[in-house]
Amino acid sequence: MRTTILLLGSFAATALAQDFPREFVRAPAFELTSDGGGPVRLSDMKGSIVVLFFFRHGCPACAASHPAMQRALAEPAEKSVRVLAIDVDGIRRPTPARGARRLREELGERLEVASADEESLVLYGKVMGREQIPGTPTFFVVDRDGFVYSSTAGTIEADELMASIEFLYGVDRYRPEAWK
């Protein structure tokens, strides 16, 4: 079963509050371990549109979502789209180096990979109204200000993911600070 929840943050919610009365949901902060061993923090990604891809190696539904990830990673640098693949199996093995190499070979060098921790699974599950993320794959699109724009449990199609990214990119072009 696939569930998509749309949450509007930053300027988008202000502009569309009448049509979509939703509460702002700040993406939970995290510090995870990258496949290179260094820290990965959501706060370091502020200013970018961030796709969080919670996955497991060998998960058929995760593999079915790879075309969507490839399309997001192919976005021009000016859009500042970052994709962070979070290895749910990383709770048992904190540095996903081997699996990360395989995933990066398939999806491209711009892909960032980190190991999940129990806290991130619980916090992001709460964003979806659950005790933890509902399984893999699970996706979150976070706007440039750190608010969750959408979440999807299950396979995501490239067009669906790109619609979120394009919407957020389009909203950014109409922000008052961009007019200066």
GROMACS .gro file of C-alpha atoms in nm:
model
  180
    1MET     CA    1   0.000   0.000   0.000
    2ARG     CA    2   0.124   0.347  -0.086
    3THR     CA    3   0.047   0.655   0.118
    4THR     CA    4   0.127   1.010   0.013
    5ILE     CA    5   0.090   1.297   0.256
    6LEU     CA    6   0.129   1.655   0.138
    7LEU     CA    7   0.248   1.907   0.395
    8LEU     CA    8   0.313   2.265   0.296
    9GLY     CA    9   0.593   2.467   0.450
   10SER     CA   10   0.754   2.810   0.421
   11PHE     CA   11   0.621   3.034   0.140
   12ALA     CA   12   0.407   2.760  -0.016
   13ALA     CA   13   0.183   2.737   0.289
   14THR     CA   14   0.147   3.113   0.309
   15ALA     CA   15   0.038   3.134  -0.054
   16LEU     CA   16  -0.196   2.836  -0.043
   17ALA     CA   17  -0.321   2.844   0.317
   18GLN     CA   18  -0.680   2.898   0.209
   19ASP     CA   19  -0.686   2.586  -0.008
   20PHE     CA   20  -0.466   2.362   0.205
   21PRO     CA   21  -0.495   2.448   0.575
   22ARG     CA   22  -0.206   2.242   0.707
   23GLU     CA   23   0.025   2.275   1.001
   24PHE     CA   24   0.390   2.353   0.935
   25VAL     CA   25   0.601   2.047   1.009
   26ARG     CA   26   0.971   2.110   1.051
   27ALA     CA   27   1.179   1.816   0.934
   28PRO     CA   28   1.333   1.652   1.240
   29ALA     CA   29   1.702   1.732   1.285
   30PHE     CA   30   1.944   1.444   1.262
   31GLU     CA   31   2.312   1.362   1.263
   32LEU     CA   32   2.381   1.035   1.085
   33THR     CA   33   2.702   0.865   0.973
   34SER     CA   34   2.788   0.889   0.602
   35ASP     CA   35   2.930   0.601   0.403
   36GLY     CA   36   3.265   0.780   0.430
   37GLY     CA   37   3.243   0.781   0.811
   38GLY     CA   38   3.174   1.154   0.857
   39PRO     CA   39   2.863   1.321   0.996
   40VAL     CA   40   2.559   1.403   0.782
   41ARG     CA   41   2.327   1.667   0.927
   42LEU     CA   42   2.001   1.794   0.784
   43SER     CA   43   2.094   2.141   0.915
   44ASP     CA   44   2.395   2.141   0.680
   45MET     CA   45   2.155   2.101   0.386
   46LYS     CA   46   1.949   2.415   0.461
   47GLY     CA   47   1.904   2.615   0.144
   48SER     CA   48   1.863   2.299  -0.067
   49ILE     CA   49   1.558   2.098  -0.165
   50VAL     CA   50   1.631   1.765   0.005
   51VAL     CA   51   1.493   1.423  -0.085
   52LEU     CA   52   1.530   1.175   0.201
   53PHE     CA   53   1.511   0.816   0.073
   54PHE     CA   54   1.484   0.558   0.353
   55PHE     CA   55   1.580   0.225   0.193
   56ARG     CA   56   1.705  -0.130   0.249
   57HIS     CA   57   1.951  -0.316   0.028
   58GLY     CA   58   1.774  -0.589  -0.166
   59CYS     CA   59   1.431  -0.424  -0.129
   60PRO     CA   60   1.243  -0.464  -0.462
   61ALA     CA   61   1.018  -0.162  -0.398
   62CYS     CA   62   1.328   0.049  -0.323
   63ALA     CA   63   1.486  -0.060  -0.651
   64ALA     CA   64   1.164   0.027  -0.835
   65SER     CA   65   1.206   0.385  -0.708
   66HIS     CA   66   1.559   0.421  -0.844
   67PRO     CA   67   1.444   0.592  -1.169
   68ALA     CA   68   1.285   0.868  -0.958
   69MET     CA   69   1.610   0.912  -0.764
   70GLN     CA   70   1.811   0.924  -1.088
   71ARG     CA   71   1.584   1.193  -1.225
   72ALA     CA   72   1.616   1.404  -0.908
   73LEU     CA   73   1.994   1.364  -0.912
   74ALA     CA   74   2.003   1.481  -1.275
   75GLU     CA   75   1.857   1.822  -1.183
   76PRO     CA   76   2.086   2.116  -1.263
   77ALA     CA   77   2.304   2.248  -0.981
   78GLU     CA   78   2.116   2.581  -0.982
   79LYS     CA   79   1.812   2.404  -0.835
   80SER     CA   80   2.021   2.280  -0.543
   81VAL     CA   81   1.850   1.942  -0.512
   82ARG     CA   82   2.018   1.693  -0.280
   83VAL     CA   83   1.926   1.327  -0.241
   84LEU     CA   84   2.020   1.149   0.081
   85ALA     CA   85   1.971   0.773   0.081
   86ILE     CA   86   1.933   0.658   0.442
   87ASP     CA   87   2.017   0.290   0.490
   88VAL     CA   88   1.765   0.147   0.739
   89ASP     CA   89   1.986  -0.160   0.783
   90GLY     CA   90   2.252   0.084   0.903
   91ILE     CA   91   2.119   0.046   1.256
   92ARG     CA   92   2.295  -0.292   1.262
   93ARG     CA   93   2.597  -0.184   1.056
   94PRO     CA   94   2.671   0.184   1.107
   95THR     CA   95   2.885   0.248   0.796
   96PRO     CA   96   2.718   0.142   0.468
   97ALA     CA   97   3.035   0.158   0.252
   98ARG     CA   98   2.990  -0.153   0.032
   99GLY     CA   99   2.620  -0.109  -0.030
  100ALA     CA  100   2.669   0.265  -0.080
  101ARG     CA  101   2.919   0.201  -0.359
  102ARG     CA  102   2.669  -0.023  -0.541
  103LEU     CA  103   2.387   0.227  -0.495
  104ARG     CA  104   2.606   0.515  -0.615
  105GLU     CA  105   2.713   0.313  -0.921
  106GLU     CA  106   2.349   0.276  -1.014
  107LEU     CA  107   2.219   0.620  -0.917
  108GLY     CA  108   2.518   0.848  -0.968
  109GLU     CA  109   2.800   1.014  -0.777
  110ARG     CA  110   2.585   1.301  -0.646
  111LEU     CA  111   2.392   1.057  -0.426
  112GLU     CA  112   2.468   1.097  -0.056
  113VAL     CA  113   2.439   0.785   0.162
  114ALA     CA  114   2.413   0.755   0.540
  115SER     CA  115   2.315   0.494   0.797
  116ALA     CA  116   1.985   0.535   0.978
  117ASP     CA  117   1.965   0.537   1.354
  118GLU     CA  118   1.666   0.440   1.567
  119GLU     CA  119   1.591   0.803   1.652
  120SER     CA  120   1.560   0.911   1.288
  121LEU     CA  121   1.320   0.625   1.211
  122VAL     CA  122   1.099   0.724   1.505
  123LEU     CA  123   1.110   1.101   1.443
  124TYR     CA  124   1.030   1.072   1.073
  125GLY     CA  125   0.758   0.818   1.148
  126LYS     CA  126   0.596   1.076   1.376
  127VAL     CA  127   0.588   1.321   1.084
  128MET     CA  128   0.365   1.063   0.912
  129GLY     CA  129   0.157   1.008   1.227
  130ARG     CA  130   0.314   0.671   1.305
  131GLU     CA  131   0.546   0.530   1.567
  132GLN     CA  132   0.827   0.499   1.312
  133ILE     CA  133   0.865   0.501   0.935
  134PRO     CA  134   0.622   0.246   0.792
  135GLY     CA  135   0.884   0.046   0.600
  136THR     CA  136   1.096   0.089   0.293
  137PRO     CA  137   1.102   0.273   0.074
  138THR     CA  138   0.983   0.589   0.245
  139PHE     CA  139   1.046   0.935   0.102
  140PHE     CA  140   1.038   1.287   0.241
  141VAL     CA  141   1.083   1.602   0.036
  142VAL     CA  142   1.210   1.888   0.252
  143ASP     CA  143   1.197   2.249   0.136
  144ARG     CA  144   1.487   2.494   0.150
  145ASP     CA  145   1.378   2.617   0.495
  146GLY     CA  146   1.370   2.271   0.650
  147PHE     CA  147   0.995   2.203   0.637
  148VAL     CA  148   0.854   1.872   0.515
  149TYR     CA  149   0.667   1.934   0.192
  150SER     CA  150   0.561   1.573   0.125
  151SER     CA  151   0.610   1.218   0.241
  152THR     CA  152   0.546   0.893   0.059
  153ALA     CA  153   0.545   0.539   0.193
  154GLY     CA  154   0.610   0.290  -0.085
  155THR     CA  155   0.742   0.314  -0.438
  156ILE     CA  156   0.750   0.663  -0.584
  157GLU     CA  157   0.722   0.744  -0.952
  158ALA     CA  158   0.967   0.987  -1.111
  159ASP     CA  159   0.687   1.224  -1.218
  160GLU     CA  160   0.547   1.239  -0.865
  161LEU     CA  161   0.885   1.318  -0.710
  162MET     CA  162   0.970   1.571  -0.979
  163ALA     CA  163   0.635   1.748  -0.932
  164SER     CA  164   0.729   1.814  -0.569
  165ILE     CA  165   1.077   1.934  -0.663
  166GLU     CA  166   0.946   2.157  -0.944
  167PHE     CA  167   0.679   2.303  -0.718
  168LEU     CA  168   0.934   2.392  -0.451
  169TYR     CA  169   1.177   2.529  -0.708
  170GLY     CA  170   0.899   2.739  -0.861
  171VAL     CA  171   0.794   2.873  -0.522
  172ASP     CA  172   1.153   2.974  -0.448
  173ARG     CA  173   1.167   3.183  -0.762
  174TYR     CA  174   0.876   3.393  -0.634
  175ARG     CA  175   1.002   3.457  -0.283
  176PRO     CA  176   1.035   3.828  -0.195
  177GLU     CA  177   1.405   3.794  -0.110
  178ALA     CA  178   1.464   3.660  -0.463
  179TRP     CA  179   1.326   3.985  -0.610
  180LYS     CA  180   1.620   4.193  -0.491
   0.00000   0.00000   0.00000
